[in-house]
Coordinates of C-alpha atoms in Angstrom, one line a residue:
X108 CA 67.2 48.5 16.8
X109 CA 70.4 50.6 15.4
X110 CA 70.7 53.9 15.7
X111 CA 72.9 55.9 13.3
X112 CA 75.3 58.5 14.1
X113 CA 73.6 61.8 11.9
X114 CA 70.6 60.5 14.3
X115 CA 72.2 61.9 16.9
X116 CA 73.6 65.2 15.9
X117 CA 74.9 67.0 18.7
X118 CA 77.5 64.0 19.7
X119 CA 80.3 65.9 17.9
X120 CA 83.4 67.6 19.2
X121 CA 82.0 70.0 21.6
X122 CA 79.6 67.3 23.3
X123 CA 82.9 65.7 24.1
X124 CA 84.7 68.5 25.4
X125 CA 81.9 69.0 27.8
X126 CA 81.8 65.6 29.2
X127 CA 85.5 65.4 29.2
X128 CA 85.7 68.9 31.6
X129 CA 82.8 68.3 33.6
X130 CA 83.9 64.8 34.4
X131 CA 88.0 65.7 34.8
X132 CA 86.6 68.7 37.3
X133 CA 84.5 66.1 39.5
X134 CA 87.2 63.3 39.3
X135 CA 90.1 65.9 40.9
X136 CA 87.8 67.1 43.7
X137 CA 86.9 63.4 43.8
X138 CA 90.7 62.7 44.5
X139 CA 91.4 65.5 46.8
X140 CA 88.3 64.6 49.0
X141 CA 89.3 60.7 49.2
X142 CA 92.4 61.0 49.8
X143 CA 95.4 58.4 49.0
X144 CA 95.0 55.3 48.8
X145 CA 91.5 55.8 48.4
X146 CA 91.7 57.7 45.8
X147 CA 92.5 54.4 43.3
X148 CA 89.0 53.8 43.7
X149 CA 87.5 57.2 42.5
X150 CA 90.2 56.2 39.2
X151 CA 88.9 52.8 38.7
X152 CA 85.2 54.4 38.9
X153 CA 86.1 57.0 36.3
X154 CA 87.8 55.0 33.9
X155 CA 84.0 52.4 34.1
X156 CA 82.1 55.8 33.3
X157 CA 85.0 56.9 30.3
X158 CA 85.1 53.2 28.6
X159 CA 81.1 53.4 28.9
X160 CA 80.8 56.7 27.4
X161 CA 83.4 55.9 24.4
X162 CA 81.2 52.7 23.5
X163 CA 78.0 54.9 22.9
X164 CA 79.6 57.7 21.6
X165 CA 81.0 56.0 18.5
X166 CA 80.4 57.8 15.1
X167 CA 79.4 54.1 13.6
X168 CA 75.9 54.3 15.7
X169 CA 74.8 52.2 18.6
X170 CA 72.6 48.9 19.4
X171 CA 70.0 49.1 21.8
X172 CA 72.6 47.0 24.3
X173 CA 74.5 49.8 24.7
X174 CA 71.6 51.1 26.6
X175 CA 72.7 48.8 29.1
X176 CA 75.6 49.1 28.9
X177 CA 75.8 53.0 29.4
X178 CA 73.3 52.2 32.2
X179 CA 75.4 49.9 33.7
X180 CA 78.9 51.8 33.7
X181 CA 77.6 55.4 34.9
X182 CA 75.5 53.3 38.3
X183 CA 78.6 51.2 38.7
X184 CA 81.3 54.2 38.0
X185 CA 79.5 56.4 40.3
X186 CA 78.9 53.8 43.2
X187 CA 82.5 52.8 42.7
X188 CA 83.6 56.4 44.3
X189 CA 80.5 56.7 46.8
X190 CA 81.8 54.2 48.5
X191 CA 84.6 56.1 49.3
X192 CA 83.7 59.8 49.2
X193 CA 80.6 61.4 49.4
X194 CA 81.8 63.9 46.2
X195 CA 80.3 61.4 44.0
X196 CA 77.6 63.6 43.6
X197 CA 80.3 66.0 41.8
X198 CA 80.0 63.2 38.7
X199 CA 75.7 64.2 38.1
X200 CA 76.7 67.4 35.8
X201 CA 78.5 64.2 33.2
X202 CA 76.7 61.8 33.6
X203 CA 73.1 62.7 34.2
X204 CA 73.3 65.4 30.3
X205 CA 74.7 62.0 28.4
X206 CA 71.7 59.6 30.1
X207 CA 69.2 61.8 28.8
X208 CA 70.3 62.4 25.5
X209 CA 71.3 58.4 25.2
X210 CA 68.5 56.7 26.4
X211 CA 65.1 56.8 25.8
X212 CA 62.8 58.7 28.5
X213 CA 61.1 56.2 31.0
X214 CA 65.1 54.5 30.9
X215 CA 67.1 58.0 31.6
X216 CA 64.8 59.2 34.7
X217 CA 65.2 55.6 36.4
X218 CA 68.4 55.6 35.7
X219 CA 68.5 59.9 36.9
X220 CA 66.9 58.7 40.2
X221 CA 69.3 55.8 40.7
X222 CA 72.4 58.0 40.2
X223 CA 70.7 60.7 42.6
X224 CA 69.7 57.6 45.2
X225 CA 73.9 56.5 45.1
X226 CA 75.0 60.0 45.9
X227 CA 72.2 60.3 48.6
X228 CA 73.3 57.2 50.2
X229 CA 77.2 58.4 50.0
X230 CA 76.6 61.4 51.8
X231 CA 74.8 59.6 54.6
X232 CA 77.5 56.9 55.0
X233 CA 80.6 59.7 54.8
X234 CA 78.4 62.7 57.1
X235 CA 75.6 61.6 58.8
X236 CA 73.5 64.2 60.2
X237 CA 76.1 67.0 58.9
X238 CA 75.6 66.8 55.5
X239 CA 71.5 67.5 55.4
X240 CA 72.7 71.1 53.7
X241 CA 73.8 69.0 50.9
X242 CA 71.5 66.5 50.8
X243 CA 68.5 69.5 50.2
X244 CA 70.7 70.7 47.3
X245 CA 71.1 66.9 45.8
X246 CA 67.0 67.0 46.2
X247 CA 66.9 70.3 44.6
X248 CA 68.7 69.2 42.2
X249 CA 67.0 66.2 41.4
X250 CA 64.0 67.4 40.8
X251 CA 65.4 70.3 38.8
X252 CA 67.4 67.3 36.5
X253 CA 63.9 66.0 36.3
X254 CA 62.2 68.7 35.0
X255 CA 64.7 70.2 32.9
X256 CA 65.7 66.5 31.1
X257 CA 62.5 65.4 30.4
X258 CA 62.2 68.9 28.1
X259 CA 64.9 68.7 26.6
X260 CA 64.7 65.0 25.9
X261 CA 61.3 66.0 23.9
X262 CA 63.3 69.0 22.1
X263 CA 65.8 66.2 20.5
X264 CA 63.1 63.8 19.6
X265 CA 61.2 66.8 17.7
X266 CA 64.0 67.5 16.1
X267 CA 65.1 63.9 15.1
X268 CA 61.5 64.1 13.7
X269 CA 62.4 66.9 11.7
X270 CA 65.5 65.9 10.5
X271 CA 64.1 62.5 9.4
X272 CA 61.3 64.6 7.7
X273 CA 63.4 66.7 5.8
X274 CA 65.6 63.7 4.4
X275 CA 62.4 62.4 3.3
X276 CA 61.9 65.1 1.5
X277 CA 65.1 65.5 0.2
X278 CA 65.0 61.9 -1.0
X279 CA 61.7 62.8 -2.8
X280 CA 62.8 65.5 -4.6
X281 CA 66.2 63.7 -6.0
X282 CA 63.4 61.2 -7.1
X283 CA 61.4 63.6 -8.8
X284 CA 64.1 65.3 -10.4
X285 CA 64.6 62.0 -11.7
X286 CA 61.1 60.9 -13.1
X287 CA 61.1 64.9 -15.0
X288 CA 64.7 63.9 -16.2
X289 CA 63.4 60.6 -17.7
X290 CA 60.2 61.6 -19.0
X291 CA 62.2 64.8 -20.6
X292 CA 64.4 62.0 -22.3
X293 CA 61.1 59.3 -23.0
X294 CA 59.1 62.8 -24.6
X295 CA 62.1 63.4 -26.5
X296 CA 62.5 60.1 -28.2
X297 CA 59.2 59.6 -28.8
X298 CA 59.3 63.1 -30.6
X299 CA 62.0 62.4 -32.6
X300 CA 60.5 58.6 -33.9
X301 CA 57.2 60.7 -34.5
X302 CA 59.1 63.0 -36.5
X303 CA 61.3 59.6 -38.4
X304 CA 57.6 57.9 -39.0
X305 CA 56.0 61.4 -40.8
X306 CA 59.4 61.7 -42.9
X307 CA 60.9 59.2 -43.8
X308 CA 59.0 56.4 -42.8
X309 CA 56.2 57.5 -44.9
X310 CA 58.3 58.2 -47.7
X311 CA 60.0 55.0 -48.1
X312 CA 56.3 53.2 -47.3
X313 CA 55.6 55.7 -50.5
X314 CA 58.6 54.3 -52.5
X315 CA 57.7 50.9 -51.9
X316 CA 53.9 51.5 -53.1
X317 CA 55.5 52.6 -55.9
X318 CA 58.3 49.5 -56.8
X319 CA 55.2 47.4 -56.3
X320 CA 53.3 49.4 -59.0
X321 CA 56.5 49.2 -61.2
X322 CA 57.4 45.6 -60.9
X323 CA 53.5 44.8 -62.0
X324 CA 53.7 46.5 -64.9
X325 CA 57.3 45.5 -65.8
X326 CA 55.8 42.1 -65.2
X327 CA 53.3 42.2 -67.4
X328 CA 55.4 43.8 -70.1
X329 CA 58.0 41.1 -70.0
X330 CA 61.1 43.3 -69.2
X331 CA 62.9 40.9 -67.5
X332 CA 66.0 43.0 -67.1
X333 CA 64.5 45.6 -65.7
X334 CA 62.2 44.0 -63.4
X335 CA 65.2 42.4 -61.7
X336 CA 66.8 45.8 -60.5
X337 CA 63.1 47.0 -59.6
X338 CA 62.9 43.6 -57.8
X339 CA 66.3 44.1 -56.0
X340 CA 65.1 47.8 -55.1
X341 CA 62.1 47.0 -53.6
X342 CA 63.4 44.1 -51.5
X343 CA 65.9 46.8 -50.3
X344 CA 63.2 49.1 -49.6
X345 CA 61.6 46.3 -47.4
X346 CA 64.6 45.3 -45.0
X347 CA 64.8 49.5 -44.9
X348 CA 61.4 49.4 -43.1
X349 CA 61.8 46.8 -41.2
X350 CA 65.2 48.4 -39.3
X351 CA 63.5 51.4 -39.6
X352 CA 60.5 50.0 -37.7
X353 CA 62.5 48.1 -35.1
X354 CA 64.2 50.8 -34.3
X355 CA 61.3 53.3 -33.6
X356 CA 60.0 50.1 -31.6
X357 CA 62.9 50.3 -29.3
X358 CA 62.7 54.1 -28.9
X359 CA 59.0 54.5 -28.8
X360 CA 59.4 51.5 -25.9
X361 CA 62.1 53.6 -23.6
X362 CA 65.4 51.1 -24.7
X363 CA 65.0 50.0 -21.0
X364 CA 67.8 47.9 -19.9
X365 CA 67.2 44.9 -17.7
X366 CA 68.9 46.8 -14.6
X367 CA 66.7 49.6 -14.7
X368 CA 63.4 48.3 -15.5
X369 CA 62.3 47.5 -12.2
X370 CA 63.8 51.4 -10.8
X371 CA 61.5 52.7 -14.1
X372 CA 58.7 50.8 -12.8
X373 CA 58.8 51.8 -9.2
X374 CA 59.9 55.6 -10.3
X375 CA 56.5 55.8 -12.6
X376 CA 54.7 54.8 -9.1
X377 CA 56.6 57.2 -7.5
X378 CA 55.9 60.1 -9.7
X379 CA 52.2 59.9 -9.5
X380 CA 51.7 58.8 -6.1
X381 CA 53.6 61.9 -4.9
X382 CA 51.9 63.8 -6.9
X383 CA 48.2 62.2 -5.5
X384 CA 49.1 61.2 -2.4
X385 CA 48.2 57.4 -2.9
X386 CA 49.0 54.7 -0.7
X387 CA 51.3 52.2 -3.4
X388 CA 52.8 48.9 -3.2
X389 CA 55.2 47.6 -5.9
X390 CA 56.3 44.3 -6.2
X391 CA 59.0 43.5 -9.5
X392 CA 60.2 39.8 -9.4
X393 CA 61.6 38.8 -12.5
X394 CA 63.0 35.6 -11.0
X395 CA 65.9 35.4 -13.1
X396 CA 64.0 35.8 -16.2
X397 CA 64.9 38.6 -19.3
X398 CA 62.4 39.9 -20.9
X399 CA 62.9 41.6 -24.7
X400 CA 63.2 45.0 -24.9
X401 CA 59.6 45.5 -26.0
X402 CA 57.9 42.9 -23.6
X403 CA 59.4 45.5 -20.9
X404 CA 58.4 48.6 -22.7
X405 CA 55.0 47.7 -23.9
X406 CA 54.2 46.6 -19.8
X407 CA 56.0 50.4 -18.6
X408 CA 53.6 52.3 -21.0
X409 CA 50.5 50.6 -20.1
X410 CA 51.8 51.0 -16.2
X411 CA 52.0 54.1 -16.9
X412 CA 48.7 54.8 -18.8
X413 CA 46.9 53.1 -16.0
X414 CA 48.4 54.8 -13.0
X415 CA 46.9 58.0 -14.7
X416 CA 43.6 56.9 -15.5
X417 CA 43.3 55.9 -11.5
X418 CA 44.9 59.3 -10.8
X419 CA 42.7 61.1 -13.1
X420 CA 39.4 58.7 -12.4
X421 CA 39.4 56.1 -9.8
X422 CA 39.1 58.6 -7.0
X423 CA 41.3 55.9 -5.0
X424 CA 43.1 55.3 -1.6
X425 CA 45.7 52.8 -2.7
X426 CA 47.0 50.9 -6.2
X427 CA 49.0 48.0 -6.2
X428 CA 51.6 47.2 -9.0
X429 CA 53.3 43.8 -9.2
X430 CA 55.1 42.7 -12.1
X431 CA 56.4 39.3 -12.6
X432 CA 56.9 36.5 -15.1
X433 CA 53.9 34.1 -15.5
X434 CA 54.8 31.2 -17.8
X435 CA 56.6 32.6 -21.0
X436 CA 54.6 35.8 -20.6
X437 CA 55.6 38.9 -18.1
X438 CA 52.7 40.1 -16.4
X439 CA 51.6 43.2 -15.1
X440 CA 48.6 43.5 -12.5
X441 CA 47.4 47.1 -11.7
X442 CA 44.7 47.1 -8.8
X443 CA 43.8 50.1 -7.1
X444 CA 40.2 50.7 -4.3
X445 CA 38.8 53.4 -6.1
X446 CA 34.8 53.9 -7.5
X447 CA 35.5 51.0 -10.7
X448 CA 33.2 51.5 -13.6
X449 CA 30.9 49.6 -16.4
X450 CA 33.7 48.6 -18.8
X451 CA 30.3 48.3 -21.4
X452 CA 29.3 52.3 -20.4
X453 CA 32.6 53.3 -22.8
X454 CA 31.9 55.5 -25.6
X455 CA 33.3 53.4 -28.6
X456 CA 34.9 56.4 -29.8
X457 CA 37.2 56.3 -26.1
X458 CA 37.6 53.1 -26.2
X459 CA 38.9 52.2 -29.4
X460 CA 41.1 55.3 -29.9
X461 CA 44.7 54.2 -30.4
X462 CA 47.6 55.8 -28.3
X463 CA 45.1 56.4 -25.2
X464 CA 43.0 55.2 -22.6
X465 CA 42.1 51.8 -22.9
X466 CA 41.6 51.1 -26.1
X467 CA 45.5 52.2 -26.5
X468 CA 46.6 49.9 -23.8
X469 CA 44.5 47.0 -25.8
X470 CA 46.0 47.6 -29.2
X471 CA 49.5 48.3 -27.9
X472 CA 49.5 45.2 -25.8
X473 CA 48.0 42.7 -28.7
X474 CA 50.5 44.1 -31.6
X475 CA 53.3 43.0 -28.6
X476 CA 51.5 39.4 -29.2
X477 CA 49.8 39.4 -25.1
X478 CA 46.3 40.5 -24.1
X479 CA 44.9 42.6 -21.7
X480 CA 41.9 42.1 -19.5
X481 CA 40.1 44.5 -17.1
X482 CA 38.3 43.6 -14.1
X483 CA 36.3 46.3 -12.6
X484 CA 32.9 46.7 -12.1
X485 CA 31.5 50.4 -9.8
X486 CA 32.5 50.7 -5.8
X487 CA 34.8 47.5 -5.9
X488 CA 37.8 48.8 -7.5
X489 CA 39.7 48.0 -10.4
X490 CA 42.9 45.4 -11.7
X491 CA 44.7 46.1 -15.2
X492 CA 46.2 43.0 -16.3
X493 CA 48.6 43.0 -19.1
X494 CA 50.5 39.8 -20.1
X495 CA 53.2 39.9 -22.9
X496 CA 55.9 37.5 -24.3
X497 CA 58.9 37.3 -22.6
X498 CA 61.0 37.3 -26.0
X499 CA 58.1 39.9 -27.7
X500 CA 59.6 41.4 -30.8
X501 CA 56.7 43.2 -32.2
X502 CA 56.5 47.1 -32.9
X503 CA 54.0 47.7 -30.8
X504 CA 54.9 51.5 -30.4
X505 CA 55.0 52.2 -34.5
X506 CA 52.2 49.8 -35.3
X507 CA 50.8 52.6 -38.3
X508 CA 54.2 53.0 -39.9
X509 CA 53.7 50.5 -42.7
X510 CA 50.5 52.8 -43.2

C-alpha cells in the first residue's frame, strides 16, 4: 500500500527542523562522550538513522517497505553508537516522534521498546551498577513514550480521517456543481427547441398543409405552370422540416459527444444517489463501438427517467446501471432492490402519457427504432432495459413536430 505525501501533513519544514536539532544535539554529546576514535562509530550510526529518515520523508509518498526500512536504520543506527557509548539513549527524542508518526501502531511500540531495550543494554555494558539513576529515568521514560505516542498516534489517524472526509466532500460538491451546470445547459436547450417546435416548427408544418391544399387544386385545374413553383415550394418546405427536426433531435437528446457519454452517464448516477443516499454501481463499456448521437441520448434520458422513478418510488437500497453494446443495439439495464410493482396496476392515463414515466420512456425508445422491456413484479425489485440502434437516426425527442 502507498501512501501519499498530503496524507501525512505535518512532514513539512518544521518536522525537519526538529529531527534535524534533536538528532545534531544527541550526535555532539554522542561524540564528546565516546571519545576519538570511537567517535567514527557514533558518525557511521547517525548517518544509518539520517539516510533512513530521508527515504521516508520524501514528498513523493512511501511504500509499506519503508516501514522496514525506517525500522531497520533507527535499531541499527542507534545500536551502532551503544556499542560504544552509553549516550545512545540521547538519540530517543529523534527517533522515537518519527516511529510513531511513520509506522502504524502495534509496529512503532515494538519498535519504541526495542530502541529503549538498546539503550538499556548500553548503559549496563558502559556503567554497570552506576548508571541505575539513569536506567529509572530510561524506564520512566519509556513508559511515558508509551503513553504519550499511542495518543498521539490516534490524534493523526482521526485527523487523516478527517482530511480524507473532507476531500470526499469536496470532490462531491465539484460533482454536483457539475450535474446543476449540465442540467442548467440540458433545461436550457430543451427550452429553446420547445420554443423552435411552437413557432416555427408549427408554422412551416402550417405552410406545408397549405402547398398540399394548393398543389391539389392547381392539379385539378390544370395550371401546370404554377403547380411547378407550388411543387418546388413545398418540396423546400419538406427538407426545411426535416433539418429542422434533426436538429431539435440532437438538442432535445443532449449533442453528447462520445468522450463524455459515459461521465454523463455516471454524473446522472451521481446526482441522484447523492441526493438519496443509494448504494450505485455503473458499468459503461462501449468496447470500441460509437453509437449515433440519438442512440446515446435516447438511453441518457430514459437513465435518467428511471433513476427518478426508483428515487421517487422504489423505496430502494441499491440500483445498478450498466450500459454496453449488445449486437447492433446499445443497451441499457437499470436494476435496483426496491418494493417492484404490478406493471398491469398502471393507470392507462400514467402509462401512456408521452414525455413521462413509462409510457415516455416506451414511446421515446421505439420512435429511436429499440424497445424497452420492464421486469418487475412487488418485493423483488426492478430492471429497466432499453435497447436502441447503434447508428439510430430517429427524432425521438421531437416526435410531435410534424403534428
Amino acid at each position: 500500500m502507498t501512501v501519499n505525501a498530503e496524507e501525512r501533513e505535518g512532514t513539512g519544514p518544521g518536522w525537519h527542523a526538529f529531527f534535524g536539532l534533536t538528532l545534531g544535539v544527541a550526535v555532539v554529546l554522542a561524540l564528546a562522550a565516546a571519545g576519538w576514535p570511537r567517535a567514527a562509530l557514533v558518525i557511521v550510526g547517525a548517518v544509518v538513522i539520517v539516510a533512513g529518515y530521508v527515504v521516508n520523508a520524501r514528498e513523493d509518498g512511501r511504500a509499506a517497505y519503508h516501514d522496514l526500512l525506517l525500522i531497520g536504520s533507527s535499531l541499527l543506527g542507534c545500536a551502532v553508537v551503544a556499542v560504544v557509548t552509553p549516550a545512545a539513549a540521547l538519540l530517543l527524542p529523534a527517533l522515537v516522534p518519527q516511529l510513531f508518526w511513520f509506522l502504524p501502531l502495534p509496529r512503532a511500540l515494538a519498535s519504541v521498546t526495542a530502541l529503549f531495550a538498546l539503550c538499556v543494554g548500553a548503559l549496563l555494558l558502559h556503567q554497570g551498577a552506576s548508571g541505575q539513576p539513569a536506567l529509572v529515568a530510561l524506564v520512566v521514560g519509556f513508559v511515558f513514550s508509551l503513553i504519550a505516542g499511542t495518543w498521539v498516534s490516534q490524534i493523526v489517524s482521526l485527523s487523516e480521517s478527517r482530511a480524507q472526509a473532507l476531500r470526499h466532500l469536496a470532490a462531491t460538491q465539484a460533482d454536483l456543481a457539475e450535474a446543476s451546470r449540465q442540467q442548467g445547459a440540458a433545461a436550457e436547450r430543451a427550452r429553446m427547441a420547445q420554443d423552435v417546435h411552437d413557432g416555427v416548427l408549427q408554422r412551416l408544418t402550417v405552410t406545408r398543409m397549405l402547398l398540399e391544399v394548393a398543389h391539389q387544386r392547381q392539379a385539378g385545374s390544370g395550371a401546370v405552370a404554377d403547380d411547378t413553383h407550388t411543387a418546388m415550394a413545398y418540396e423546400q418546405v419538406v427538407s426545411a422540416l426535416g433539418e429542422l427536426r434533426g436538429l431539435l433531435a440532437r438538442t432535445a437528446e443532449d449533442d453528447l459527444e462520445e468522450d463524455d457519454f459515459e461521465r454523463s452517464v455516471t454524473m446522472a448516477v451521481q446526482a441522484v444517489t447523492t441526493a438519496t443516499g443509494l448504494r450505485s454501481q455503473v458499468t459503461v463499456d462501449l468496447e470500441g463501438c460509437c453509437p449515433s448521437p440519438v442512440a446515446r441520448g435516447v438511453i441518457l434520458r430514459v437513465l435518467r427517467e428511471a433513476l427518478s422513478n426508483t428515487a421517487a418510488h422504489a423505496r430502494a437500497g441499491r440500483v445498478e446501471v450498466s450500459v454496453r453494446p449488445d449486437g447492433e443495439m446499445l443497451l441499457l439495464e437499470v436494476t435496483d432492490d426496491g418494493a417492484g410493482f404490478d406493471p398491469d396496476a398502471i393507470a392507462p392515463g400514467r402509462s401512456a402519457g408521452h414525455g413521462f414515466g413509462l409510457g415516455g420512456m416506451r414511446t421515446r425508445v421505439r420512435e429511436a427504432g429499440g424497445v424497452l422491456l420492464l421486469d418487475t413484479e412487488p418485493g423483488q425489485g426492478t430492471t429497466v432495459s432499453a435497447m436502441v440502434p447503434l447508428d439510430a437516426a430517429g427524432t425521438a425527442a421531437p416526435a410531435e413536430a410534424g403534428r
